[in-house]
XYZ file of C-alpha atoms in Angstrom:
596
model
C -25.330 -43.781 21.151
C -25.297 -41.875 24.310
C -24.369 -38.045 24.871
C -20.760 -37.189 25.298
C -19.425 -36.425 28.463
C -18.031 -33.145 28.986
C -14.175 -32.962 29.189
C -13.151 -32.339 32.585
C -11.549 -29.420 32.151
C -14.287 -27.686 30.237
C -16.006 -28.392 33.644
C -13.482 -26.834 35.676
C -13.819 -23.881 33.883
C -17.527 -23.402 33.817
C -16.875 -24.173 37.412
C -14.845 -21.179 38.170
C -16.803 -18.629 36.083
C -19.435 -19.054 38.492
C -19.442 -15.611 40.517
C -17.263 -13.952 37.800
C -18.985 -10.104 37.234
C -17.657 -9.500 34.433
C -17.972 -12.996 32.714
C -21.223 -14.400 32.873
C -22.199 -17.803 30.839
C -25.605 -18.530 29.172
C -25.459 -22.136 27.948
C -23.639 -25.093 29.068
C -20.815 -26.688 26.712
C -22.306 -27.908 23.746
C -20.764 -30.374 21.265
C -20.449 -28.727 17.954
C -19.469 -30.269 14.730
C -16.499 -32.994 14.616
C -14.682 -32.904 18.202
C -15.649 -29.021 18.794
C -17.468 -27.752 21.812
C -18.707 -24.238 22.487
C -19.986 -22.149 25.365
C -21.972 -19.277 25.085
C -20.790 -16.333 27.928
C -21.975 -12.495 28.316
C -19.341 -9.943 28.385
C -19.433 -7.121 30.507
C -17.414 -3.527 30.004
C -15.265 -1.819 32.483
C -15.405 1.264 30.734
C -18.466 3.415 29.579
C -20.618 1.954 26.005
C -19.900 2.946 22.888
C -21.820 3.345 19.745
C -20.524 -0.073 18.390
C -19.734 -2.392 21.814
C -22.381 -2.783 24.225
C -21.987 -2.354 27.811
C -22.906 -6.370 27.246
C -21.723 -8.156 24.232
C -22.368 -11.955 24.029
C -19.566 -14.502 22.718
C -19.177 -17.548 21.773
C -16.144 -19.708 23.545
C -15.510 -22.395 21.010
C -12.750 -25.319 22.142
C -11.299 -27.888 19.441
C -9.046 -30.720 19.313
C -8.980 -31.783 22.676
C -6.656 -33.311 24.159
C -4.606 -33.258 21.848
C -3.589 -29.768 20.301
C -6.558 -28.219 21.751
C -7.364 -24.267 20.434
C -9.365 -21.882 22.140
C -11.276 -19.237 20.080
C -13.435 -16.847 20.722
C -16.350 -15.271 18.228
C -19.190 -12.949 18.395
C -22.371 -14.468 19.334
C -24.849 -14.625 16.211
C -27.840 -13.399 18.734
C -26.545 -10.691 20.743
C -22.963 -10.601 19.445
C -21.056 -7.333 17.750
C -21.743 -6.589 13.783
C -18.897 -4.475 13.076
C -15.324 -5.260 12.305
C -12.601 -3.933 14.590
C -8.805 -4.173 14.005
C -7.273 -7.394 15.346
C -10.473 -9.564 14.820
C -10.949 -11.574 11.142
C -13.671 -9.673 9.075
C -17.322 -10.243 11.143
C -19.695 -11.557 8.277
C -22.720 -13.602 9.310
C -22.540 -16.958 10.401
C -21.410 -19.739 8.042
C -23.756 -22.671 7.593
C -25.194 -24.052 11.039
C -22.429 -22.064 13.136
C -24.201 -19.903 16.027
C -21.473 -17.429 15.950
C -20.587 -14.498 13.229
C -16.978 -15.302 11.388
C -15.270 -12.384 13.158
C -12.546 -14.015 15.136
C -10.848 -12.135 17.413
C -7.030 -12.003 17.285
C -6.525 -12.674 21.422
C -2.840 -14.531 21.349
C -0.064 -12.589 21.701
C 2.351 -11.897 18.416
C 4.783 -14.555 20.110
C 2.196 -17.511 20.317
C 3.279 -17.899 15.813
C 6.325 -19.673 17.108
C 4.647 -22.275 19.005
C 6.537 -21.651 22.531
C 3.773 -21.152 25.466
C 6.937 -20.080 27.049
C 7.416 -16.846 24.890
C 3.647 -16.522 24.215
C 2.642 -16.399 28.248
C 0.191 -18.623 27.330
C -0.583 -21.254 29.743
C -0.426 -24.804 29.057
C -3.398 -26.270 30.925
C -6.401 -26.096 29.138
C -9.069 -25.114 31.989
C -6.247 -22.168 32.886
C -6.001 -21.607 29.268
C -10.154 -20.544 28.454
C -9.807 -18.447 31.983
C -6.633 -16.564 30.406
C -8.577 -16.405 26.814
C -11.887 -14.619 28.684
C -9.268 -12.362 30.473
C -7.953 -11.524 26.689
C -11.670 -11.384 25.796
C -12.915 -8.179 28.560
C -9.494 -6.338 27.480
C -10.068 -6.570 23.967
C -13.713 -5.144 24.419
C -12.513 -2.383 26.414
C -9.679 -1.625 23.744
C -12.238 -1.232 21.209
C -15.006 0.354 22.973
C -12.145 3.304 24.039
C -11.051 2.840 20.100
C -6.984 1.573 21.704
C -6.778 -1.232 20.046
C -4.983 -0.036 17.659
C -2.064 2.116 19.220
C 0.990 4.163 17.731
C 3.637 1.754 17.715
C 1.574 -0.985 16.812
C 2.919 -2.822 13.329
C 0.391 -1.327 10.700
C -2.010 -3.834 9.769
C -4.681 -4.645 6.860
C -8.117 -5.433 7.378
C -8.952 -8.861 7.019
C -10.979 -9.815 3.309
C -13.889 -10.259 3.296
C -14.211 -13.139 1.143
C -11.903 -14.690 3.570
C -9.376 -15.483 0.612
C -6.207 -16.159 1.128
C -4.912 -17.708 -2.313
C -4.161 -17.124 -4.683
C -1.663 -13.867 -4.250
C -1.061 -11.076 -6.464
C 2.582 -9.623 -5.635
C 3.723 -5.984 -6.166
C 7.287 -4.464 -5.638
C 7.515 -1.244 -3.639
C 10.676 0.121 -2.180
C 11.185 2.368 0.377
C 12.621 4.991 -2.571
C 9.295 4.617 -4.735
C 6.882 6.355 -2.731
C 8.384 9.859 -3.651
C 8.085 8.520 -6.956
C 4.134 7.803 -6.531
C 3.645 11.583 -4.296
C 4.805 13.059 -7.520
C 2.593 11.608 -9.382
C -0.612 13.863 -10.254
C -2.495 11.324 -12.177
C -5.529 9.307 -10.335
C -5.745 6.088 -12.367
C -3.971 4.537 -15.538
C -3.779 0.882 -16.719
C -1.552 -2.120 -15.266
C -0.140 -5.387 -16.855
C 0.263 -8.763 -14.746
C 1.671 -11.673 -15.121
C 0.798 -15.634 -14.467
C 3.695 -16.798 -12.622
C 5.034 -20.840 -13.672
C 4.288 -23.128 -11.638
C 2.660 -21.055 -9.058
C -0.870 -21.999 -9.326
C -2.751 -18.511 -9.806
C -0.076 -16.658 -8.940
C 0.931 -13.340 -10.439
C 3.081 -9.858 -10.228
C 2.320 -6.619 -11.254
C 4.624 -5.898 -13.939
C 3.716 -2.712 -15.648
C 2.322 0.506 -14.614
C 0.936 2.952 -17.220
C -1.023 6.406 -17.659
C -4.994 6.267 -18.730
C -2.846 6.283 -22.603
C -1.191 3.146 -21.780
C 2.285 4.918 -21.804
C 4.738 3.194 -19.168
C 5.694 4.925 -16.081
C 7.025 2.264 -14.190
C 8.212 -0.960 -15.071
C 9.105 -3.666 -12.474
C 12.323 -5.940 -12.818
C 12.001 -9.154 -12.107
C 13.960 -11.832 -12.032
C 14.237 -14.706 -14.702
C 11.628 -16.924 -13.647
C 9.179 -14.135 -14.145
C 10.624 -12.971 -17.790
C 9.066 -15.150 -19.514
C 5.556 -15.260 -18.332
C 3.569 -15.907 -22.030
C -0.064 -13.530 -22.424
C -0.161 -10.548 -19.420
C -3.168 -10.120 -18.083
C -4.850 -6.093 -18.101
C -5.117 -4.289 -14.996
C -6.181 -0.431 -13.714
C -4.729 1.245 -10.303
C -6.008 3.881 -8.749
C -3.683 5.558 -6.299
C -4.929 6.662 -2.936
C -4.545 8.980 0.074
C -5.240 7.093 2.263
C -6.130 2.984 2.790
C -10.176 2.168 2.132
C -11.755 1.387 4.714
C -15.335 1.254 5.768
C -15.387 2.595 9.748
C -13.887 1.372 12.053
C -12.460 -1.711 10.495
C -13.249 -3.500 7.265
C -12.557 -3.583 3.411
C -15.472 -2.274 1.140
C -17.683 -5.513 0.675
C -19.401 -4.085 -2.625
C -18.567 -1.317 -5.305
C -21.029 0.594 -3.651
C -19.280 0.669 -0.786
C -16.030 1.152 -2.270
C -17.705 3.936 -3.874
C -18.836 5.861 -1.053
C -15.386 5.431 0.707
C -13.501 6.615 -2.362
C -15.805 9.394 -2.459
C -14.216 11.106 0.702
C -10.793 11.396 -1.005
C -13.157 13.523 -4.139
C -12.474 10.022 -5.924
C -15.353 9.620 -8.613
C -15.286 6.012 -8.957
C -17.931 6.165 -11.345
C -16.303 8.583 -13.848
C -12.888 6.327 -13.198
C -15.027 3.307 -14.469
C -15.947 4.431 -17.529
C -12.709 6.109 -18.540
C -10.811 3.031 -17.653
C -13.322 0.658 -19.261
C -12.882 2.954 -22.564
C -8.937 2.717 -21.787
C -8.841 -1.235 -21.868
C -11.263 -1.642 -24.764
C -8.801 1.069 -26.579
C -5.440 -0.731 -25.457
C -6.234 -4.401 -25.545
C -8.469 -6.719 -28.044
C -9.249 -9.331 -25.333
C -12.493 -9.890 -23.089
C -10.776 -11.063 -20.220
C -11.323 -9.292 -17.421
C -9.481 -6.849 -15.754
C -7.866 -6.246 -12.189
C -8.205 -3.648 -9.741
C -5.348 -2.222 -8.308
C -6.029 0.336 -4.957
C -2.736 2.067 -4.313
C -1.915 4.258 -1.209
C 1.087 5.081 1.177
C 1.022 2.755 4.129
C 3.450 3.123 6.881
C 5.239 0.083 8.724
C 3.945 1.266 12.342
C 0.616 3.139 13.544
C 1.541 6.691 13.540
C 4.518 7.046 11.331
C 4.907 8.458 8.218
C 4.111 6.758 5.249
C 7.164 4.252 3.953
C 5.803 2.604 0.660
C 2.844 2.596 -1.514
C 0.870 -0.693 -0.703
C -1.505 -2.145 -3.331
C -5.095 -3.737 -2.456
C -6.477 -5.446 -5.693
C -10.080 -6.797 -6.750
C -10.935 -9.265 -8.916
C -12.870 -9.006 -12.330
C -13.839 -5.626 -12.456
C -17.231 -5.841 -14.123
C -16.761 -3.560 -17.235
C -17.888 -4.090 -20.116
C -15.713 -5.198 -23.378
C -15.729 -4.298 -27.109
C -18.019 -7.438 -28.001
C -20.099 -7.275 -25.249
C -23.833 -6.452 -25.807
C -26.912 -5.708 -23.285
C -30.544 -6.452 -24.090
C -32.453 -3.204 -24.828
C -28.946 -1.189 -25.153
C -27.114 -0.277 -28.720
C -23.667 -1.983 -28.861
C -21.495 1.350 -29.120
C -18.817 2.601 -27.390
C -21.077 5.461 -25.636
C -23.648 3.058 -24.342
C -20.845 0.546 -22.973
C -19.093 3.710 -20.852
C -22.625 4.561 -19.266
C -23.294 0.937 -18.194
C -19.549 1.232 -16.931
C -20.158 3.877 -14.473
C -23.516 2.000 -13.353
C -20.812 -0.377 -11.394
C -20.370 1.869 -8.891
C -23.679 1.676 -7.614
C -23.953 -1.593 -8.043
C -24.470 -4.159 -4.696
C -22.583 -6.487 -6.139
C -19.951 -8.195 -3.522
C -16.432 -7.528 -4.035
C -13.861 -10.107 -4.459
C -10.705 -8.973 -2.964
C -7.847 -10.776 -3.694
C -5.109 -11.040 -1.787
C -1.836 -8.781 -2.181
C 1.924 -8.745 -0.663
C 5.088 -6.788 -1.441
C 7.777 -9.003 -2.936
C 10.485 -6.196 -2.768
C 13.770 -7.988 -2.341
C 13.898 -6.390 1.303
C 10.217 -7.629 1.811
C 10.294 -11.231 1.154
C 13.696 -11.776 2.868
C 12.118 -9.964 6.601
C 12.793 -13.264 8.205
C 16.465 -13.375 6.698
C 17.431 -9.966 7.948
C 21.399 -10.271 7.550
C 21.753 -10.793 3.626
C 21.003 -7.361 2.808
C 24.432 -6.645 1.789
C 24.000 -8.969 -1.091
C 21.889 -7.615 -3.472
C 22.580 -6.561 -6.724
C 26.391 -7.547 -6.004
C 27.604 -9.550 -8.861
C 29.010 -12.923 -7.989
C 30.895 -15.643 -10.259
C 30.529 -19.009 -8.186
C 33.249 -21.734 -10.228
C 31.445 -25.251 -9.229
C 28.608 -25.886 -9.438
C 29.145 -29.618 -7.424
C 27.176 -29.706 -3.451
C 29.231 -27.555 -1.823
C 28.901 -24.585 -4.879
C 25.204 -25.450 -4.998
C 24.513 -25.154 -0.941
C 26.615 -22.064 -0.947
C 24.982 -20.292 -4.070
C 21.680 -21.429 -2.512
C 22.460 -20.033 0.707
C 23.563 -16.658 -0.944
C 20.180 -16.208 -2.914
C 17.919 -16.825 -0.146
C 19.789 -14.307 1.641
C 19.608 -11.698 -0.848
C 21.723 -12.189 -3.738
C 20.040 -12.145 -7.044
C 23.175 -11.529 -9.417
C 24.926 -14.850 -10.073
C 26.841 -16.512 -12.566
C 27.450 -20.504 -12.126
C 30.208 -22.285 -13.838
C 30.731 -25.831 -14.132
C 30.978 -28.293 -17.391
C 30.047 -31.686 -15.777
C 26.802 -33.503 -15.722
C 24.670 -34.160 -12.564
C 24.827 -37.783 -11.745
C 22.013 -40.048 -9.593
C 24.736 -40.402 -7.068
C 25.255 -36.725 -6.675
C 21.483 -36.531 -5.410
C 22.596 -37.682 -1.790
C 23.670 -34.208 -1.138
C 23.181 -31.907 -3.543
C 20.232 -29.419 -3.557
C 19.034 -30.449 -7.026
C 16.745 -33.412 -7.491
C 15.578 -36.106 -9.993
C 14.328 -33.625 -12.525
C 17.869 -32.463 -13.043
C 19.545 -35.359 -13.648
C 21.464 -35.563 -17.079
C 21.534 -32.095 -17.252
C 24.327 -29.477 -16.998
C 24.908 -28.746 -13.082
C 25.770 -25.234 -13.950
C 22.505 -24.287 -16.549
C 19.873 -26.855 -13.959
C 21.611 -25.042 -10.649
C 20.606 -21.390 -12.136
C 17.489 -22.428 -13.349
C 16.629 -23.815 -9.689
C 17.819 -20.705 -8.119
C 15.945 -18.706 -10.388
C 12.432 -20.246 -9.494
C 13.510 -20.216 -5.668
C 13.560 -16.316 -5.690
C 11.364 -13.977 -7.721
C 14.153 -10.814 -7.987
C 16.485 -13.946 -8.531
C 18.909 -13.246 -12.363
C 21.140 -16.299 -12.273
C 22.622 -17.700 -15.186
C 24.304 -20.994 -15.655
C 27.397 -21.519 -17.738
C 28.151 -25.418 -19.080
C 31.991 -24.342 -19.470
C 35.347 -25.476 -17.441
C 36.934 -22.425 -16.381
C 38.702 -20.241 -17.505
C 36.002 -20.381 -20.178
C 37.230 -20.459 -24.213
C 34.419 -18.016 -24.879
C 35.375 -14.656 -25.198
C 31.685 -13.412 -24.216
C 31.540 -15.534 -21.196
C 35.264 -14.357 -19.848
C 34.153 -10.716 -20.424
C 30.616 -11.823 -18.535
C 32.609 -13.329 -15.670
C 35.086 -9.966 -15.403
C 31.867 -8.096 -14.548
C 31.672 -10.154 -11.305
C 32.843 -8.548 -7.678
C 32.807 -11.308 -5.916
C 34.374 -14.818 -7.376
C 34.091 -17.610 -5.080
C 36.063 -21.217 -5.962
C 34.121 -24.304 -4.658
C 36.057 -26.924 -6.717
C 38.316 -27.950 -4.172
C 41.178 -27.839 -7.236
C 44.630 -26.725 -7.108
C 44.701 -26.524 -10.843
C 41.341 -24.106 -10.456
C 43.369 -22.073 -8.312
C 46.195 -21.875 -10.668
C 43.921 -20.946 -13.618
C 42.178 -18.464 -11.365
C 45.914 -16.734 -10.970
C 46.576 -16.583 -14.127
C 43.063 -14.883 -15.747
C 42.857 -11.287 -16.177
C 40.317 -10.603 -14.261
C 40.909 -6.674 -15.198
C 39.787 -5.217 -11.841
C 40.346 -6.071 -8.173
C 38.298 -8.703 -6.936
C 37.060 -10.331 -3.704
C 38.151 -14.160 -4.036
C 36.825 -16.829 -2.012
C 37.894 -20.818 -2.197
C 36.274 -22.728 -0.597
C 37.317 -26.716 0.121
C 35.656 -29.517 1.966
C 38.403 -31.958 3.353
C 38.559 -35.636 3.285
C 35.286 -37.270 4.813
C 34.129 -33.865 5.501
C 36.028 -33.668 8.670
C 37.303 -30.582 8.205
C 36.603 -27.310 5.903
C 38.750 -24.670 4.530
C 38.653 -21.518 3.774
C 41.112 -18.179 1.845
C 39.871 -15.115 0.503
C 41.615 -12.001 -0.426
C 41.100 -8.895 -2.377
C 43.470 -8.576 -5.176
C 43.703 -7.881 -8.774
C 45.139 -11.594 -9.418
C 44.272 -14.399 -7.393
C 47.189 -15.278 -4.742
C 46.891 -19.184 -5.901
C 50.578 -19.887 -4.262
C 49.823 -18.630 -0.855
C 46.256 -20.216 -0.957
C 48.035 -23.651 -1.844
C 50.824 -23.737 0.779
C 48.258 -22.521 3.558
C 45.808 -25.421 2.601
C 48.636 -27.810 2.111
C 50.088 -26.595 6.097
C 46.824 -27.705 7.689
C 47.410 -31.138 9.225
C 44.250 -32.424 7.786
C 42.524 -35.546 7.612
C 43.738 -37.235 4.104
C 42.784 -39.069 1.469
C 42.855 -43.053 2.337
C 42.057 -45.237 -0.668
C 40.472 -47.965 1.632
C 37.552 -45.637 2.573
C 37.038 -44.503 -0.763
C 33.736 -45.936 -1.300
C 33.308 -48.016 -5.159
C 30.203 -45.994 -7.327
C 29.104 -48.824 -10.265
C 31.186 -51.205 -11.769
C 34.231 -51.212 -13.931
C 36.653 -48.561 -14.570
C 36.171 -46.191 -11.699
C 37.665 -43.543 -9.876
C 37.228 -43.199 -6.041
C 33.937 -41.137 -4.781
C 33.901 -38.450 -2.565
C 32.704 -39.604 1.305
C 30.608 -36.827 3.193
C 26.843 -36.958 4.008
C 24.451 -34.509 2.999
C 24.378 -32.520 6.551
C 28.084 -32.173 6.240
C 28.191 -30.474 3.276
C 24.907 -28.255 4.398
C 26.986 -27.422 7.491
C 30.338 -26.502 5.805
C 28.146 -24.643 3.117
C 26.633 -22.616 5.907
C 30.186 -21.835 7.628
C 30.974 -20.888 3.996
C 28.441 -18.639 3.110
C 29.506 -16.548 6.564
C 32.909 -16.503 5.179
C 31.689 -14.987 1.674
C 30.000 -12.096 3.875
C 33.329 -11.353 6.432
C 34.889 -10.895 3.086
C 32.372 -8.688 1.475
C 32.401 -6.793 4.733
C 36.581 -6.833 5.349
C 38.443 -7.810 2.245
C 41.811 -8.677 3.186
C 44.120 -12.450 2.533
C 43.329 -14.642 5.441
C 42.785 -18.261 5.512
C 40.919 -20.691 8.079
C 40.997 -24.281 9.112
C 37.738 -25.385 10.771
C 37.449 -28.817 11.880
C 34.658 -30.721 13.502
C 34.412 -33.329 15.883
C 32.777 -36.254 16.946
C 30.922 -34.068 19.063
C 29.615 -32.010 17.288
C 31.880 -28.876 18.232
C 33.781 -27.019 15.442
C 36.735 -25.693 15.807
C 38.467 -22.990 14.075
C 42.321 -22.119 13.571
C 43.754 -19.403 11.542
C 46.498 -20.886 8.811
């Protein structure tokens, strides 16, 4: 087989570097691995050396895909290229196998470029014009970091990259904005830590328990339902910070004795820690597994703030010794094993950081910033059919994690053409499968299911129920709404009923804030709305035999009236007052909306 030809358009680049000053190439394009290609180019500075960048650097353009979602990314040269790691680059090990280039890749693209939109990102679309924009990226970002401005007040604050390179699994932690006084208070440098294995979520865990060096609690974190049940917990040990670890300017510790010399400038004795908390697990748990390190310290959300939460680093397997462990040439007591503890710390040994993220309820719900509202606001939703399950759905994601679900029918196969639940739930209880999906979609998510018609029989479910603030109707029932008038709810509530109307053509929609439910006014508004009604000859035939007609509406119907419902649940939490609204939608696609 014959060499490759050069794409064009890597041609027309190499073309138009020709004269550049401060861009100079080395080496022709090369073909690199499976459909890459890679130039080699010097880099001059603008600005005067520093210790760490070069007034030349050398870098290695490497171009993938192309043609057809080509990427352009740029890496230190393995001959000639920078050593250290500098903020907005990937951590800058050695090369990987073959490669010619160091694994520090630099973070060029602008923040906008994760939504895929060369419009937003200013990226251009072409890929010759592309590599010429990526080297003009390239000189800036050496000048940032020679004049140490690449990281600027203002700038989000950032972690350095692992470096492992590990991305999975994820340990997650819960700090609010509140718990940082909490922490400041705190004059204790270490104590134990409990995690736990999360279902389903391959290597994933939380950090569930805090403790002093004595293994008494000083913080326990509430989780939701699908975490309160987690079997064995796993030990761990924190060690709370000043300030975030970092070797200069810009990476994680890559062994303990690193980590040791950084700790070190905070008067942090890593190696008295490890042999105290080595003694501490050996005292406070029987098993050999081993343990987690947990690296605590205030972090703030933008360069130059003040601190807003404690943010946790953790490292895998902290290499202490256990109660049955035994050395060659070393006595098997206690005294021996803390001495050969606190050798760790000057051990070479690689770290293996693992990585960490903040599952506060405000955290995990950054990209759904208008559900705040929600939390910890109990709500009773009564049906549990697709509309009550795209609703409650809806709610949690947003930020409710206090629900109660009532409903006493079974989920049917036919119900699976627009309901959230799938096959898995089928035969079971809408109500008791509904909270137990919920529960596993959110980890602060407390929903319970209740297999009852309301008003419920049970006197501990109606006083469970009562507790609720919020108490939304998606049955589309009159005789719901007549039951709901005559509970005793025993406190004012914010009532929401919610109704899809025949074929989904319409939607409706009455809340109000009362002690009793206003069931007659609800009923004559709905019944006022000249809405499309129920015609026996489109009433589509489930089975055979006795039957009853089925319900027509598609699946985006229902996910588009639940949406326009789930707004409605928030006006009312927001302005609490008896109104009621007719939307209706069109062939269109337009909605309209009329107040009844």
């Amino acid at each position: 087989m014959g060499t490759l030809p050069i794409p064009a358009a890597l041609v027309r680049c190499r073309t138009l570097l020709h004269g550049e000053s401060r861009v100079v190439p080395v080496s022709d394009w090369i073909r690199y691995g499976n459909g890459n290609w890679n130039i080699t180019v010097d880099a001059e500075l603008s600005v005067p050396a520093s210790e760490l960048i070069g007034t030349r650097t050398r870098w290695d353009i490497v171009v993938s895909s192309i043609g057809i979602d080509d990427t352009v990314e740029v890496f230190p040269c393995a001959n000639g290229g920078i050593v250290a790691s500098f903020p907005h680059q990937l951590h800058n090990g050695p090369p990987v196998g073959q490669a010619p280039w160091r694994t520090g890749k630099l973070c060029l693209d602008r923040p906008e470029a994760a939504f895929g939109r060369a419009a937003w990102s200013g990226e251009p679309a072409e890929l010759t014009d592309r590599l010429i924009w990526h080297l003009g990226r390239l000189l800036l970002w050496i000048d940032a970091a020679a004049t140490d401005q690449l990281s600027r007040d203002g700038d989000p604050f950032e972690i350095p990259a692992s470096p492992n390179g590990i991305d999975w699994p994820v340990i997650g932690f819960s700090e609010n904005l509140e718990d940082l006084s909490t922490w400041a208070e705190r004059l204790d440098r270490w104590g134990v830590a409990s995690l736990i294995p999360l279902p389903g979520m391959k290597g994933g865990r939380v950090v569930q328990t805090f403790a002093d060096s004595r293994g008494k609690d000083v913080r326990v974190v509430a989780w939701g339902r699908w975490a309160a049940s987690p079997g064995n917990t796993q030990p761990a040990v924190w060690i709370k910070l000043d300030r975030m670890p970092i070797v200069l300017p810009w990476s994680l510790p890559r062994t303990w004795r690193e980590l040791t010399g950084v700790l070190a400038t905070e008067n942090v004795d890593l190696g008295k820690i490890l042999m105290s908390m080595g003694q501490a697990l050996r005292r406070l748990t029987q098993r050999s597994e081993p343990a987690t390190l947990l690296l605590g310290f205030p972090a703030p959300e933008r360069v130059g703030n003040p601190p807003a939460r404690m943010h946790w680093l953790a490292v895998e397997s902290i290499p202490v010794a256990s109660s049955s462990s035994a050395r060659n040439g070393f006595r098997s007591i206690e005294r021996v094993r803390q001495v050969l503890d606190g050798r760790v710390a000057a051990s070479t040994a690689p770290i293996a950081w693992v990585k960490t993220a903040n599952w506060a309820p405000d955290q995990i719900r950054r990209r759904s910033p208008g559900g705040s509202g929600l939390r910890d606001i109990p709500v009773l939703i009564i049906g549990a059919g697709a509309l009550g399950g795209a609703v409650a759905e809806n709610l949690v994601r947003m930020g409710a994690n206090r629900l109660q679900i009532m409903d006493p029918e079974r989920l049917e196969i036919g119900n699976l053409t627009r309901h959230v639940l799938g096959l898995e739930a089928v035969g079971r209880n809408k109500a008791t499968a509904l909270a137990s999906g919920l529960n596993s979609m959110m980890i602060d998510a407390d929903i319970v299911g209740h297999a009852v018609k309301f008003p419920p029989l049970q006197d501990s479910i109606a006083d469970d129920i009562r507790s609720c603030r919020v108490v939304i109707d998606c049955t589309g029932s009159d005789a719901v709404l007549h039951q709901m008038a005559k509970f005793d709810w025993a406190s004012e509530k914010i009532f929401v009923s919610l109704a899809v109307t025949w074929a989904a053509e319409g939607f409706l929609a009455y809340t109000a804030s009362e002690a009793r439910f206003p069931a007659l006014d609800a009923i004559q508004r709905f019944s006022s709305v000249t809405a499309p009604r129920f015609d026996e000859l489109e009433a589509p035939m489930e089975g055979i035999g006795c039957w009853h007609p089925v319900f027509p509406a598609n699946a985006e119907d229902i996910r588009m009236w639940a949406s326009v419902g789930t707004k409605i649940v928030r006006a009312a939490l927001s302005a609490p007052k008896r109104n009621c609204a007719f939307f209706r939608r069109f062939d269109d696609g337009r909605i309209e909306r009329s107040n009844v």
